[in-house]
Amino acid sequence: MCLHPSTQKPTGKMQRVRTRLTPSLAIVCFAVLSMARAVSAEPPNVVLIMADDLGFSDVGCFGSEIPTPHLDALARHGTVFTNFSNTSRCCPSRASLLTGLYAHQAGVGDMNNSDSGPGYRGQLRSDVLTLPERLRASRYSTMMVGKWHLTRSGSIDDGPNGSWPFERGFDRFFGTMEGAKNYFRPTWLFDQSNEATSFDETFFYTDAIASRASSWIQEQPTNKPFFLYAAFYAPHFPLQAPQESIENHRGRYMAGWDELRRKRLSKQKALGVLPEQTQLTARPSDVPAWHTLSIEQQQELDLRMATYAAQIEKLDQGVGKIVAALRQTERFDNTLVVFLSDNGGASPGGPFGAGPSDRVGTPEAPVKTTYGKGWATLSNTPFRMHKANTHEGGVMSPLIVHWPKRLGAEQVIRDDVAHIVDIAPTVISAAGHDESSQVFSGIDLFATRRAAETPVFYEHQKSRAVRAGTWKLVNRGKSNQWELYDLATDRTEQKDLAKREPVQLKRLKELWLDWARRNHVKTK
C-alpha cells in the first residue's frame, strides 16, 4: 500500500444497505479481504469505465428516473461510494485517474490547450507512470476505447508527441484524441494503428466504443489478464442520440426540473445514497420556476432532456455489452469493474440550453447543442453548481466498484471520503503489484480508509477547494472569496461559516496554500 506522505492510518465506517457494520466487524471484513488477496494467485482483469459530464444523480442507483439496469445491477451486487469526488473537469480527471496523482503533479492542471508551467503542460508529463504502463510491465494486456484528451490539442495534426495512448502504455486504442464533437460523425477517430477509421450511416459513437471493447475482451487469451479503459463520450454534448432512443423518454420531463429534483432526492434518501437530513439546494437564480414557462418552452426542454436521457440509456447499454462479454468469456467474477464520471453535469448554454431546437438529437446538431443549466441542476441533485466548479455539484460523481471474487455479491454502501486519485492505487493493489516503489497521492480504497483529517485538494481554473474531515473550504475564483462549510450538517453547502469560524478558515486555507506550493498549483 502506498500513501501520500501526509496520509495517516484511517478510520471510518462501512454501511450495508439498511445495516451498519460495527467497527470490529469492519476490521474482520478487511482482514478477510486481505487474506483472500494473499491466497489467490490469479490476478484480476480490470475494466475502468468513465462517463463524460454525467451528474451525481444521473443513473438509477444514484436517484435518477432514467433506466440504467446494467449499472444498477453492478451497484446492487457491488460497492457504492456516495462521497467520491473528481477534479471538476475532463482533462484533469483523466490525468488523475490514470496516474493516481493530483492532476497538477501529472502536468494537466488545466485543459489540453494550455502550457503555462509544470502543473499546466496540457498533457501527461513524460516522467509520470500511467496505469497501463505499470500493468503492462506485469504481463497485462492493455486496451483503451473512447476519449483520450491527454495530449495537447495543437499537436494532434503533427502526430504522436509522447502523450498518445500508444506512447503511454496501451497496446490497442480505438477512439478520439479529444471529444468526438459529433456522435454520428466523430472527428479525429482513430483505430488501433492510430490511423483514421471510416464509418457508415449507422455509426453511433457510444455503440462503437462498446462494440470494440466487447470484441477485444472476447479476443483476449485466457492465460493473460487484461486492463480495459472504456472512456465513453456520453452524455457530453452535443445532444445526439438515435431517434427511437429519444422517443423512449419524450414526455417524461414535462414534469419539470423542480419536481424531478425533489423526486431524485427522495429516491437518493430511500436508496441510502444520502442521509435523511440532506437538504435540496435552491434553484439557480437565473433558472425560472418550471410552472412559469409556456407549454412551447416546456416541450422544447422536454426534448432536450429526453435526448440527454437517451444518451445515458445508450451508455448503460454499452456497459451491458461489456458485462455480457465478460460473462461469455467466464471472466466476470474475477474482473474488477470501476464506473465513475469525470465531472458533474455541465451548464453551458444558459438556463434553457443552446443549439437550434429542430436539430436536437439529429446528426446535424451543432457541437454546442446543450440541455442547459436547468437540467444540469437536475443532474447534480441535490448539490450546488456544475462542471468546472469545485462546489459539490462540480466534483461529486457516482462511483460503483464490482468484483465478486474478492468483494462478494452483497451491496455495500460507503460514505467515507474517496477521491479520483485513489483509483490507480486501488487497481495496482488489486492486481497484486508490489507497491513499495510506487508513489501515489491516493490510497487503496479496499485496504485502508482515509483518516478523518487527511485532506483532499482541488483546483481548476482558479476554482479551489480543500476538504479535511467534515470541513470544506471552497473558492469560486472569480470573487476570490473563500466559503466554509461543515458537510456533516450541511452536505449541500448552503450555510457559509467563513465569518463564524475564522480558525477553521485560516487552518484550511493554509493547508490548501501549502499543497498548492508543493504541487505547481497556481495560487493567483
Short mmCIF file of C-alpha atoms in Angstrom, two decimals:
data_model
loop_
_atom_site.label_atom_id
_atom_site.label_comp_id
_atom_site.label_asym_id
_atom_site.label_seq_id
_atom_site.Cartn_x
_atom_site.Cartn_y
_atom_site.Cartn_z
CA MET A 1 0.00 0.00 0.00
CA CYS A 2 1.39 3.40 -0.98
CA LEU A 3 0.18 6.55 0.71
CA HIS A 4 0.74 10.23 0.23
CA PRO A 5 3.30 11.42 2.80
CA SER A 6 0.60 13.20 4.80
CA THR A 7 -1.71 10.17 4.96
CA GLN A 8 -2.26 8.55 8.36
CA LYS A 9 -3.94 5.35 9.40
CA PRO A 10 -7.58 5.93 8.58
CA THR A 11 -10.79 5.49 10.46
CA GLY A 12 -14.28 5.32 9.02
CA LYS A 13 -17.49 3.40 8.78
CA MET A 14 -18.90 0.85 6.39
CA GLN A 15 -22.59 0.62 5.70
CA ARG A 16 -24.58 -2.13 4.07
CA VAL A 17 -27.98 -1.28 2.79
CA ARG A 18 -30.14 -0.87 5.91
CA THR A 19 -27.31 -2.29 8.05
CA ARG A 20 -24.26 -0.64 9.58
CA LEU A 21 -21.19 -2.69 10.33
CA THR A 22 -19.70 -2.37 13.78
CA PRO A 23 -16.03 -1.32 13.93
CA SER A 24 -14.97 -4.82 14.99
CA LEU A 25 -16.87 -6.49 12.17
CA ALA A 26 -15.44 -4.00 9.69
CA ILE A 27 -11.94 -4.95 10.83
CA VAL A 28 -12.76 -8.63 10.31
CA CYS A 29 -14.08 -7.89 6.82
CA PHE A 30 -10.91 -6.05 5.83
CA ALA A 31 -8.78 -8.85 7.29
CA VAL A 32 -10.67 -11.48 5.32
CA LEU A 33 -10.25 -9.43 2.15
CA SER A 34 -6.53 -9.09 2.75
CA MET A 35 -6.16 -12.83 3.32
CA ALA A 36 -8.13 -13.56 0.16
CA ARG A 37 -5.74 -11.40 -1.81
CA ALA A 38 -2.76 -13.17 -0.36
CA VAL A 39 -4.15 -16.64 -1.05
CA SER A 40 -5.25 -16.03 -4.63
CA ALA A 41 -2.53 -16.15 -7.24
CA GLU A 42 -4.80 -15.25 -10.14
CA PRO A 43 -4.66 -11.52 -10.89
CA PRO A 44 -7.98 -9.92 -11.84
CA ASN A 45 -8.89 -8.36 -15.12
CA VAL A 46 -9.65 -4.65 -14.75
CA VAL A 47 -12.34 -2.70 -16.61
CA LEU A 48 -12.29 1.03 -15.90
CA ILE A 49 -15.38 2.81 -17.25
CA MET A 50 -15.59 6.60 -17.32
CA ALA A 51 -18.64 8.63 -18.32
CA ASP A 52 -18.28 12.20 -19.57
CA ASP A 53 -20.27 15.07 -17.95
CA LEU A 54 -22.51 12.64 -16.05
CA GLY A 55 -24.07 14.22 -12.95
CA PHE A 56 -24.14 12.70 -9.47
CA SER A 57 -27.81 11.68 -9.73
CA ASP A 58 -27.96 10.69 -13.41
CA VAL A 59 -28.05 6.89 -13.00
CA GLY A 60 -30.83 4.92 -11.38
CA CYS A 61 -28.88 3.66 -8.39
CA PHE A 62 -27.99 7.28 -7.53
CA GLY A 63 -31.54 8.59 -7.79
CA SER A 64 -32.36 9.02 -11.48
CA GLU A 65 -35.59 8.21 -13.26
CA ILE A 66 -33.50 7.24 -16.33
CA PRO A 67 -33.46 3.43 -16.77
CA THR A 68 -29.90 2.18 -16.22
CA PRO A 69 -30.43 -1.52 -15.43
CA HIS A 70 -26.87 -2.63 -16.16
CA LEU A 71 -25.22 -0.06 -13.91
CA ASP A 72 -27.88 -0.65 -11.28
CA ALA A 73 -27.08 -4.38 -11.33
CA LEU A 74 -23.38 -3.69 -10.77
CA ALA A 75 -24.30 -1.42 -7.85
CA ARG A 76 -26.77 -3.92 -6.41
CA HIS A 77 -24.01 -6.52 -6.14
CA GLY A 78 -21.04 -4.22 -5.61
CA THR A 79 -19.68 -1.37 -3.54
CA VAL A 80 -21.29 2.04 -3.95
CA PHE A 81 -19.29 5.10 -2.89
CA THR A 82 -21.54 8.05 -2.07
CA ASN A 83 -18.80 10.53 -1.13
CA PHE A 84 -16.49 10.24 -4.12
CA SER A 85 -15.16 13.28 -5.96
CA ASN A 86 -13.29 14.06 -9.17
CA THR A 87 -11.39 17.20 -10.25
CA SER A 88 -14.45 19.01 -11.75
CA ARG A 89 -13.23 18.85 -15.38
CA CYS A 90 -12.43 16.28 -18.05
CA CYS A 91 -8.67 16.54 -18.76
CA PRO A 92 -7.54 16.83 -15.11
CA SER A 93 -9.81 13.96 -14.04
CA ARG A 94 -8.41 11.68 -16.74
CA ALA A 95 -4.86 12.55 -15.70
CA SER A 96 -5.58 11.75 -12.05
CA LEU A 97 -7.48 8.59 -12.92
CA LEU A 98 -4.60 7.11 -14.92
CA THR A 99 -1.75 8.17 -12.60
CA GLY A 100 -3.06 8.21 -9.03
CA LEU A 101 -1.69 11.76 -8.72
CA TYR A 102 -3.26 15.15 -8.43
CA ALA A 103 -3.67 16.48 -11.96
CA HIS A 104 -1.06 19.21 -11.46
CA GLN A 105 1.51 16.61 -10.41
CA ALA A 106 0.82 14.83 -13.70
CA GLY A 107 1.07 18.08 -15.70
CA VAL A 108 -2.64 18.52 -16.51
CA GLY A 109 -3.99 21.06 -14.03
CA ASP A 110 -5.95 22.77 -16.81
CA MET A 111 -7.21 21.62 -20.21
CA ASN A 112 -5.09 20.28 -23.08
CA ASN A 113 -4.78 23.64 -24.83
CA SER A 114 -2.65 25.08 -22.05
CA ASP A 115 1.11 25.08 -21.47
CA SER A 116 1.85 27.50 -18.67
CA GLY A 117 4.21 25.89 -16.20
CA PRO A 118 4.97 22.48 -14.69
CA GLY A 119 1.44 21.90 -13.40
CA TYR A 120 -0.27 23.03 -16.60
CA ARG A 121 1.56 21.36 -19.51
CA GLY A 122 -1.62 20.33 -21.29
CA GLN A 123 -0.58 16.70 -21.47
CA LEU A 124 0.88 13.97 -19.29
CA ARG A 125 4.42 14.51 -18.07
CA SER A 126 6.91 12.03 -19.51
CA ASP A 127 8.32 11.12 -16.08
CA VAL A 128 4.93 10.09 -14.63
CA LEU A 129 3.84 6.47 -14.97
CA THR A 130 0.31 5.58 -16.07
CA LEU A 131 -1.82 2.63 -15.02
CA PRO A 132 -1.38 0.78 -18.35
CA GLU A 133 2.39 1.32 -18.21
CA ARG A 134 2.54 -0.19 -14.73
CA LEU A 135 0.23 -3.09 -15.61
CA ARG A 136 1.80 -3.89 -18.98
CA ALA A 137 5.13 -4.34 -17.20
CA SER A 138 3.45 -7.20 -15.30
CA ARG A 139 2.04 -9.17 -18.21
CA TYR A 140 -1.28 -7.37 -18.55
CA SER A 141 -2.74 -6.72 -21.98
CA THR A 142 -3.77 -3.06 -22.09
CA MET A 143 -6.60 -1.67 -24.20
CA MET A 144 -8.39 1.63 -24.50
CA VAL A 145 -11.61 2.64 -26.23
CA GLY A 146 -13.12 6.13 -26.28
CA LYS A 147 -11.95 9.63 -25.41
CA TRP A 148 -8.26 10.24 -24.60
CA HIS A 149 -7.98 14.05 -24.15
CA LEU A 150 -4.49 13.92 -22.64
CA THR A 151 -2.34 15.32 -25.42
CA ARG A 152 -2.02 18.97 -26.45
CA SER A 153 -4.77 19.84 -28.88
CA GLY A 154 -2.48 21.83 -31.15
CA SER A 155 -0.18 18.85 -31.68
CA ILE A 156 -2.74 16.33 -32.95
CA ASP A 157 -2.21 17.24 -36.60
CA ASP A 158 1.50 16.59 -36.18
CA GLY A 159 1.10 13.04 -34.90
CA PRO A 160 2.40 11.28 -31.76
CA ASN A 161 4.24 13.59 -29.38
CA GLY A 162 4.92 11.44 -26.32
CA SER A 163 1.42 11.62 -24.86
CA TRP A 164 -0.71 9.50 -27.17
CA PRO A 165 -2.35 6.28 -25.90
CA PHE A 166 0.22 4.02 -27.62
CA GLU A 167 3.00 6.04 -26.07
CA ARG A 168 1.53 5.83 -22.57
CA GLY A 169 1.11 2.09 -22.16
CA PHE A 170 -1.83 0.95 -24.29
CA ASP A 171 -1.36 -1.97 -26.67
CA ARG A 172 -4.58 -1.17 -28.53
CA PHE A 173 -6.58 2.02 -28.98
CA PHE A 174 -9.86 2.83 -30.67
CA GLY A 175 -11.34 6.26 -30.06
CA THR A 176 -10.96 10.00 -30.30
CA MET A 177 -7.99 12.04 -29.22
CA GLU A 178 -10.28 14.78 -27.89
CA GLY A 179 -14.06 14.92 -27.72
CA ALA A 180 -15.99 13.31 -30.55
CA LYS A 181 -17.79 16.58 -31.43
CA ASN A 182 -20.48 14.52 -33.20
CA TYR A 183 -21.75 11.06 -32.19
CA PHE A 184 -22.78 10.13 -35.72
CA ARG A 185 -19.74 11.59 -37.47
CA PRO A 186 -16.99 11.90 -34.86
CA THR A 187 -13.86 13.87 -35.63
CA TRP A 188 -10.37 12.50 -35.10
CA LEU A 189 -11.48 8.89 -34.76
CA PHE A 190 -8.51 6.51 -34.62
CA ASP A 191 -8.25 2.79 -34.85
CA GLN A 192 -5.62 0.67 -33.08
CA SER A 193 -2.97 1.66 -35.63
CA ASN A 194 -3.67 5.37 -34.91
CA GLU A 195 -4.91 5.79 -38.47
CA ALA A 196 -8.23 7.39 -39.37
CA THR A 197 -11.16 4.94 -39.49
CA SER A 198 -14.15 5.21 -41.80
CA PHE A 199 -17.74 4.81 -40.61
CA ASP A 200 -21.14 4.45 -42.26
CA GLU A 201 -24.58 5.98 -41.71
CA THR A 202 -25.44 3.52 -38.91
CA PHE A 203 -22.43 4.57 -36.84
CA PHE A 204 -23.10 5.88 -33.31
CA TYR A 205 -20.03 6.56 -31.18
CA THR A 206 -21.33 5.15 -27.90
CA ASP A 207 -22.27 1.88 -29.61
CA ALA A 208 -18.91 1.73 -31.40
CA ILE A 209 -16.98 2.12 -28.15
CA ALA A 210 -18.95 -0.68 -26.51
CA SER A 211 -18.73 -2.98 -29.55
CA ARG A 212 -14.96 -2.61 -29.87
CA ALA A 213 -14.49 -3.17 -26.12
CA SER A 214 -16.67 -6.28 -26.26
CA SER A 215 -14.85 -7.79 -29.24
CA TRP A 216 -11.43 -7.14 -27.71
CA ILE A 217 -12.47 -8.82 -24.45
CA GLN A 218 -13.57 -11.87 -26.40
CA GLU A 219 -10.22 -11.99 -28.23
CA GLN A 220 -8.12 -12.00 -25.06
CA PRO A 221 -6.18 -15.19 -24.24
CA THR A 222 -7.46 -16.94 -21.14
CA ASN A 223 -3.99 -17.19 -19.57
CA LYS A 224 -3.28 -13.46 -19.52
CA PRO A 225 -5.04 -10.73 -17.53
CA PHE A 226 -6.14 -7.55 -19.26
CA PHE A 227 -6.77 -3.89 -18.43
CA LEU A 228 -9.51 -2.15 -20.40
CA TYR A 229 -10.12 1.58 -20.13
CA ALA A 230 -13.52 2.43 -21.62
CA ALA A 231 -13.79 6.23 -21.72
CA PHE A 232 -17.27 6.88 -23.09
CA TYR A 233 -18.04 10.31 -24.57
CA ALA A 234 -21.67 10.13 -23.38
CA PRO A 235 -23.51 12.08 -22.17
CA HIS A 236 -21.30 15.05 -23.16
CA PHE A 237 -22.88 17.49 -25.62
CA PRO A 238 -23.85 17.70 -28.46
CA LEU A 239 -27.33 16.39 -27.70
CA GLN A 240 -27.50 13.48 -30.16
CA ALA A 241 -29.00 10.00 -29.98
CA PRO A 242 -30.88 7.56 -32.20
CA GLN A 243 -34.45 8.75 -32.65
CA GLU A 244 -36.02 5.61 -31.21
CA SER A 245 -33.99 6.05 -28.02
CA ILE A 246 -35.11 9.66 -27.67
CA GLU A 247 -38.76 8.68 -28.10
CA ASN A 248 -38.42 6.32 -25.12
CA HIS A 249 -38.10 9.40 -22.89
CA ARG A 250 -40.37 12.01 -24.52
CA GLY A 251 -42.99 13.41 -22.19
CA ARG A 252 -41.27 12.26 -19.00
CA TYR A 253 -39.65 15.65 -18.49
CA MET A 254 -42.82 17.70 -18.81
CA ALA A 255 -42.93 17.36 -15.03
CA GLY A 256 -40.07 19.87 -14.96
CA TRP A 257 -36.79 20.28 -13.13
CA ASP A 258 -38.32 21.44 -9.84
CA GLU A 259 -40.48 18.35 -9.33
CA LEU A 260 -37.87 15.93 -10.66
CA ARG A 261 -35.17 17.30 -8.35
CA ARG A 262 -37.46 16.64 -5.38
CA LYS A 263 -38.16 13.12 -6.62
CA ARG A 264 -34.49 12.35 -7.18
CA LEU A 265 -33.54 13.48 -3.68
CA SER A 266 -36.34 11.41 -2.19
CA LYS A 267 -35.09 8.36 -4.08
CA GLN A 268 -31.48 9.04 -3.01
CA LYS A 269 -32.56 9.00 0.62
CA ALA A 270 -34.55 5.80 0.14
CA LEU A 271 -31.57 4.10 -1.53
CA GLY A 272 -29.16 5.17 1.23
CA VAL A 273 -27.14 7.33 -1.15
CA LEU A 274 -27.68 10.43 1.02
CA PRO A 275 -28.71 10.84 4.66
CA GLU A 276 -32.30 11.67 5.53
CA GLN A 277 -31.45 15.20 6.69
CA THR A 278 -29.97 16.23 3.31
CA GLN A 279 -31.49 19.48 2.04
CA LEU A 280 -32.14 20.33 -1.60
CA THR A 281 -30.30 23.41 -2.81
CA ALA A 282 -32.18 26.33 -4.27
CA ARG A 283 -32.71 26.50 -8.00
CA PRO A 284 -30.08 28.83 -9.60
CA SER A 285 -31.30 32.41 -9.70
CA ASP A 286 -31.22 32.59 -13.50
CA VAL A 287 -33.27 29.40 -13.91
CA PRO A 288 -37.02 30.11 -13.77
CA ALA A 289 -39.58 28.00 -11.97
CA TRP A 290 -40.87 25.35 -14.34
CA HIS A 291 -44.52 26.33 -13.96
CA THR A 292 -43.77 29.85 -15.27
CA LEU A 293 -42.71 28.55 -18.69
CA SER A 294 -45.01 28.36 -21.69
CA ILE A 295 -46.12 24.96 -22.95
CA GLU A 296 -43.95 25.51 -26.05
CA GLN A 297 -40.88 26.13 -23.87
CA GLN A 298 -41.64 23.09 -21.76
CA GLN A 299 -41.99 20.87 -24.82
CA GLU A 300 -38.66 22.02 -26.24
CA LEU A 301 -36.94 21.48 -22.89
CA ASP A 302 -38.58 18.06 -22.62
CA LEU A 303 -36.95 17.16 -25.96
CA ARG A 304 -33.54 18.33 -24.77
CA MET A 305 -33.66 16.35 -21.56
CA ALA A 306 -35.15 13.31 -23.31
CA THR A 307 -32.17 13.33 -25.66
CA TYR A 308 -29.76 13.60 -22.75
CA ALA A 309 -31.56 10.69 -21.05
CA ALA A 310 -31.27 8.68 -24.28
CA GLN A 311 -27.51 9.28 -24.28
CA ILE A 312 -27.31 7.85 -20.76
CA GLU A 313 -29.52 4.92 -21.72
CA LYS A 314 -27.16 4.14 -24.62
CA LEU A 315 -24.20 4.43 -22.25
CA ASP A 316 -25.83 1.92 -19.90
CA GLN A 317 -26.47 -0.43 -22.81
CA GLY A 318 -22.78 -0.14 -23.68
CA VAL A 319 -21.87 -1.14 -20.12
CA GLY A 320 -24.24 -4.08 -20.51
CA LYS A 321 -22.45 -5.17 -23.68
CA ILE A 322 -19.08 -5.11 -21.88
CA VAL A 323 -20.52 -7.10 -18.97
CA ALA A 324 -22.00 -9.61 -21.41
CA ALA A 325 -18.58 -10.16 -22.98
CA LEU A 326 -17.08 -10.76 -19.54
CA ARG A 327 -19.76 -13.33 -18.77
CA GLN A 328 -19.44 -15.05 -22.15
CA THR A 329 -15.70 -15.49 -21.62
CA GLU A 330 -16.21 -16.61 -17.99
CA ARG A 331 -14.22 -13.65 -16.66
CA PHE A 332 -16.97 -11.75 -14.89
CA ASP A 333 -16.35 -12.97 -11.33
CA ASN A 334 -12.66 -12.11 -11.39
CA THR A 335 -12.91 -8.77 -13.13
CA LEU A 336 -12.64 -5.55 -11.17
CA VAL A 337 -15.15 -3.18 -12.78
CA VAL A 338 -15.00 0.50 -11.81
CA PHE A 339 -17.53 3.08 -13.02
CA LEU A 340 -17.29 6.85 -12.48
CA SER A 341 -17.72 10.27 -14.13
CA ASP A 342 -15.08 12.88 -14.93
CA ASN A 343 -17.09 15.81 -13.51
CA GLY A 344 -20.60 16.95 -12.68
CA GLY A 345 -23.34 17.91 -15.10
CA ALA A 346 -22.39 20.75 -17.47
CA SER A 347 -24.32 24.02 -17.69
CA PRO A 348 -23.25 25.87 -20.90
CA GLY A 349 -25.99 27.44 -22.95
CA GLY A 350 -27.80 29.32 -20.20
CA PRO A 351 -30.92 28.15 -18.37
CA PHE A 352 -32.51 26.56 -21.46
CA GLY A 353 -29.51 25.20 -23.33
CA ALA A 354 -28.08 26.11 -26.72
CA GLY A 355 -28.41 24.98 -30.31
CA PRO A 356 -31.43 25.03 -32.64
CA SER A 357 -34.31 23.00 -31.25
CA ASP A 358 -35.18 21.46 -34.63
CA ARG A 359 -31.76 19.80 -34.76
CA VAL A 360 -31.65 18.45 -31.20
CA GLY A 361 -30.89 14.73 -31.32
CA THR A 362 -30.02 14.66 -35.02
CA PRO A 363 -26.65 14.23 -36.79
CA GLU A 364 -26.94 17.91 -37.81
CA ALA A 365 -26.95 19.20 -34.23
CA PRO A 366 -24.09 21.71 -33.77
CA VAL A 367 -21.29 20.78 -31.40
CA LYS A 368 -22.54 23.03 -28.63
CA THR A 369 -26.13 21.81 -28.58
CA THR A 370 -26.76 21.54 -24.84
CA TYR A 371 -29.52 20.84 -22.34
CA GLY A 372 -28.86 23.92 -20.20
CA LYS A 373 -28.41 24.90 -16.59
CA GLY A 374 -31.93 23.93 -15.52
CA TRP A 375 -31.43 20.29 -16.45
CA ALA A 376 -27.77 20.29 -15.35
CA THR A 377 -29.00 21.28 -11.90
CA LEU A 378 -31.27 18.22 -12.01
CA SER A 379 -28.25 16.08 -12.99
CA ASN A 380 -26.33 17.27 -9.94
CA THR A 381 -29.19 16.79 -7.46
CA PRO A 382 -29.04 17.79 -4.63
CA PHE A 383 -25.85 19.84 -4.94
CA ARG A 384 -24.87 23.37 -5.95
CA MET A 385 -23.01 24.41 -9.07
CA HIS A 386 -21.83 22.46 -12.12
CA LYS A 387 -18.86 21.22 -14.15
CA ALA A 388 -15.61 23.24 -13.72
CA ASN A 389 -16.62 24.41 -10.23
CA THR A 390 -15.24 22.82 -7.06
CA HIS A 391 -18.50 23.06 -5.14
CA GLU A 392 -20.09 19.64 -4.73
CA GLY A 393 -22.15 19.86 -7.92
CA GLY A 394 -18.95 20.12 -9.95
CA VAL A 395 -16.90 17.41 -8.26
CA MET A 396 -19.28 14.75 -6.94
CA SER A 397 -19.52 11.58 -9.02
CA PRO A 398 -21.23 8.22 -8.70
CA LEU A 399 -18.63 5.52 -8.06
CA ILE A 400 -19.52 1.84 -8.44
CA VAL A 401 -16.96 -0.92 -7.84
CA HIS A 402 -17.85 -4.53 -8.68
CA TRP A 403 -15.61 -7.57 -8.13
CA PRO A 404 -17.49 -10.71 -6.99
CA LYS A 405 -14.47 -12.93 -6.46
CA ARG A 406 -12.88 -10.62 -3.88
CA LEU A 407 -15.65 -8.33 -2.65
CA GLY A 408 -18.61 -10.70 -2.72
CA ALA A 409 -22.00 -10.06 -4.26
CA GLU A 410 -23.80 -8.23 -1.46
CA GLN A 411 -24.21 -4.49 -1.84
CA VAL A 412 -22.12 -2.26 0.40
CA ILE A 413 -22.67 1.50 0.58
CA ARG A 414 -19.66 3.51 1.73
CA ASP A 415 -19.89 7.16 2.74
CA ASP A 416 -16.24 7.74 3.66
CA VAL A 417 -14.32 10.34 1.64
CA ALA A 418 -12.84 8.99 -1.59
CA HIS A 419 -11.16 10.85 -4.44
CA ILE A 420 -10.23 10.10 -8.04
CA VAL A 421 -6.52 9.88 -7.06
CA ASP A 422 -7.50 6.68 -5.19
CA ILE A 423 -8.47 4.67 -8.27
CA ALA A 424 -4.96 3.94 -9.60
CA PRO A 425 -3.51 2.70 -6.28
CA THR A 426 -6.65 0.60 -5.73
CA VAL A 427 -6.21 -1.05 -9.14
CA ILE A 428 -2.47 -1.58 -8.66
CA SER A 429 -3.06 -3.21 -5.29
CA ALA A 430 -5.85 -5.40 -6.67
CA ALA A 431 -3.51 -6.59 -9.41
CA GLY A 432 -1.13 -7.86 -6.73
CA HIS A 433 1.71 -5.48 -7.51
CA ASP A 434 4.48 -4.66 -5.09
CA GLU A 435 3.75 -1.05 -4.18
CA SER A 436 6.92 -0.36 -2.24
CA SER A 437 8.34 1.68 -5.12
CA GLN A 438 5.07 3.35 -6.14
CA VAL A 439 4.33 6.99 -5.47
CA PHE A 440 0.65 7.94 -5.35
CA SER A 441 -1.35 10.80 -3.90
CA GLY A 442 -4.27 8.46 -3.24
CA ILE A 443 -4.94 5.30 -1.24
CA ASP A 444 -6.07 1.75 -1.89
CA LEU A 445 -9.77 2.04 -1.13
CA PHE A 446 -10.07 -1.58 -0.03
CA ALA A 447 -7.02 -1.80 2.19
CA THR A 448 -7.42 1.37 4.20
CA ARG A 449 -9.60 4.36 4.95
CA ARG A 450 -8.65 7.99 4.64
CA ALA A 451 -8.01 9.38 8.12
CA ALA A 452 -10.70 11.78 9.27
CA GLU A 453 -8.48 14.85 8.98
CA THR A 454 -6.42 13.81 5.95
CA PRO A 455 -7.23 16.48 3.35
CA VAL A 456 -8.08 16.17 -0.32
CA PHE A 457 -7.47 19.11 -2.65
CA TYR A 458 -8.91 20.71 -5.77
CA GLU A 459 -8.00 23.44 -8.25
CA HIS A 460 -9.21 24.09 -11.76
CA GLN A 461 -9.05 27.47 -13.48
CA LYS A 462 -8.87 29.26 -10.11
CA SER A 463 -11.78 27.32 -8.64
CA ARG A 464 -10.19 25.92 -5.49
CA ALA A 465 -11.17 23.74 -2.56
CA VAL A 466 -9.86 21.58 0.25
CA ARG A 467 -11.75 19.07 2.33
CA ALA A 468 -10.46 17.89 5.69
CA GLY A 469 -12.80 15.73 7.73
CA THR A 470 -16.26 17.26 7.57
CA TRP A 471 -14.95 20.74 6.78
CA LYS A 472 -14.73 22.05 3.24
CA LEU A 473 -13.20 25.35 2.13
CA VAL A 474 -14.08 26.42 -1.42
CA ASN A 475 -13.33 29.43 -3.61
CA ARG A 476 -15.00 30.01 -6.97
CA GLY A 477 -12.05 32.11 -8.13
CA LYS A 478 -13.93 34.99 -9.73
CA SER A 479 -14.56 36.85 -6.48
CA ASN A 480 -11.62 35.25 -4.66
CA GLN A 481 -13.86 34.83 -1.62
CA TRP A 482 -13.41 31.70 0.46
CA GLU A 483 -16.54 29.91 1.66
CA LEU A 484 -16.52 27.43 4.55
CA TYR A 485 -18.96 24.58 5.09
CA ASP A 486 -19.42 21.81 7.63
CA LEU A 487 -20.55 18.94 5.41
CA ALA A 488 -21.59 16.84 8.40
CA THR A 489 -24.59 19.11 8.92
CA ASP A 490 -24.68 20.90 5.58
CA ARG A 491 -23.95 18.34 2.86
CA THR A 492 -25.20 20.65 0.13
CA GLU A 493 -23.10 23.73 1.03
CA GLN A 494 -25.85 26.18 1.90
CA LYS A 495 -24.59 27.75 5.15
CA ASP A 496 -21.31 29.64 4.70
CA LEU A 497 -19.49 29.61 8.07
CA ALA A 498 -16.43 31.61 6.96
CA LYS A 499 -17.20 34.54 9.25
CA ARG A 500 -18.28 32.41 12.20
CA GLU A 501 -15.31 30.01 12.09
CA PRO A 502 -12.16 32.09 11.41
CA VAL A 503 -9.86 29.47 12.97
CA GLN A 504 -11.07 26.74 10.63
CA LEU A 505 -10.95 29.16 7.71
CA LYS A 506 -7.32 30.04 8.40
CA ARG A 507 -6.29 26.40 9.01
CA LEU A 508 -7.82 25.10 5.78
CA LYS A 509 -6.58 27.99 3.70
CA GLU A 510 -3.03 27.33 4.91
CA LEU A 511 -3.44 23.63 4.08
CA TRP A 512 -4.53 24.49 0.54
CA LEU A 513 -1.73 27.03 0.01
CA ASP A 514 0.90 24.59 1.26
CA TRP A 515 -0.41 21.89 -1.11
CA ALA A 516 -0.52 24.35 -3.99
CA ARG A 517 3.07 25.49 -3.50
CA ARG A 518 4.33 21.90 -3.34
CA ASN A 519 2.45 20.74 -6.43
CA HIS A 520 2.91 23.51 -9.04
CA VAL A 521 -0.61 24.87 -8.50
CA LYS A 522 -1.36 28.49 -9.30
CA THR A 523 -2.37 30.48 -6.23
CA LYS A 524 -3.50 33.63 -8.04
#
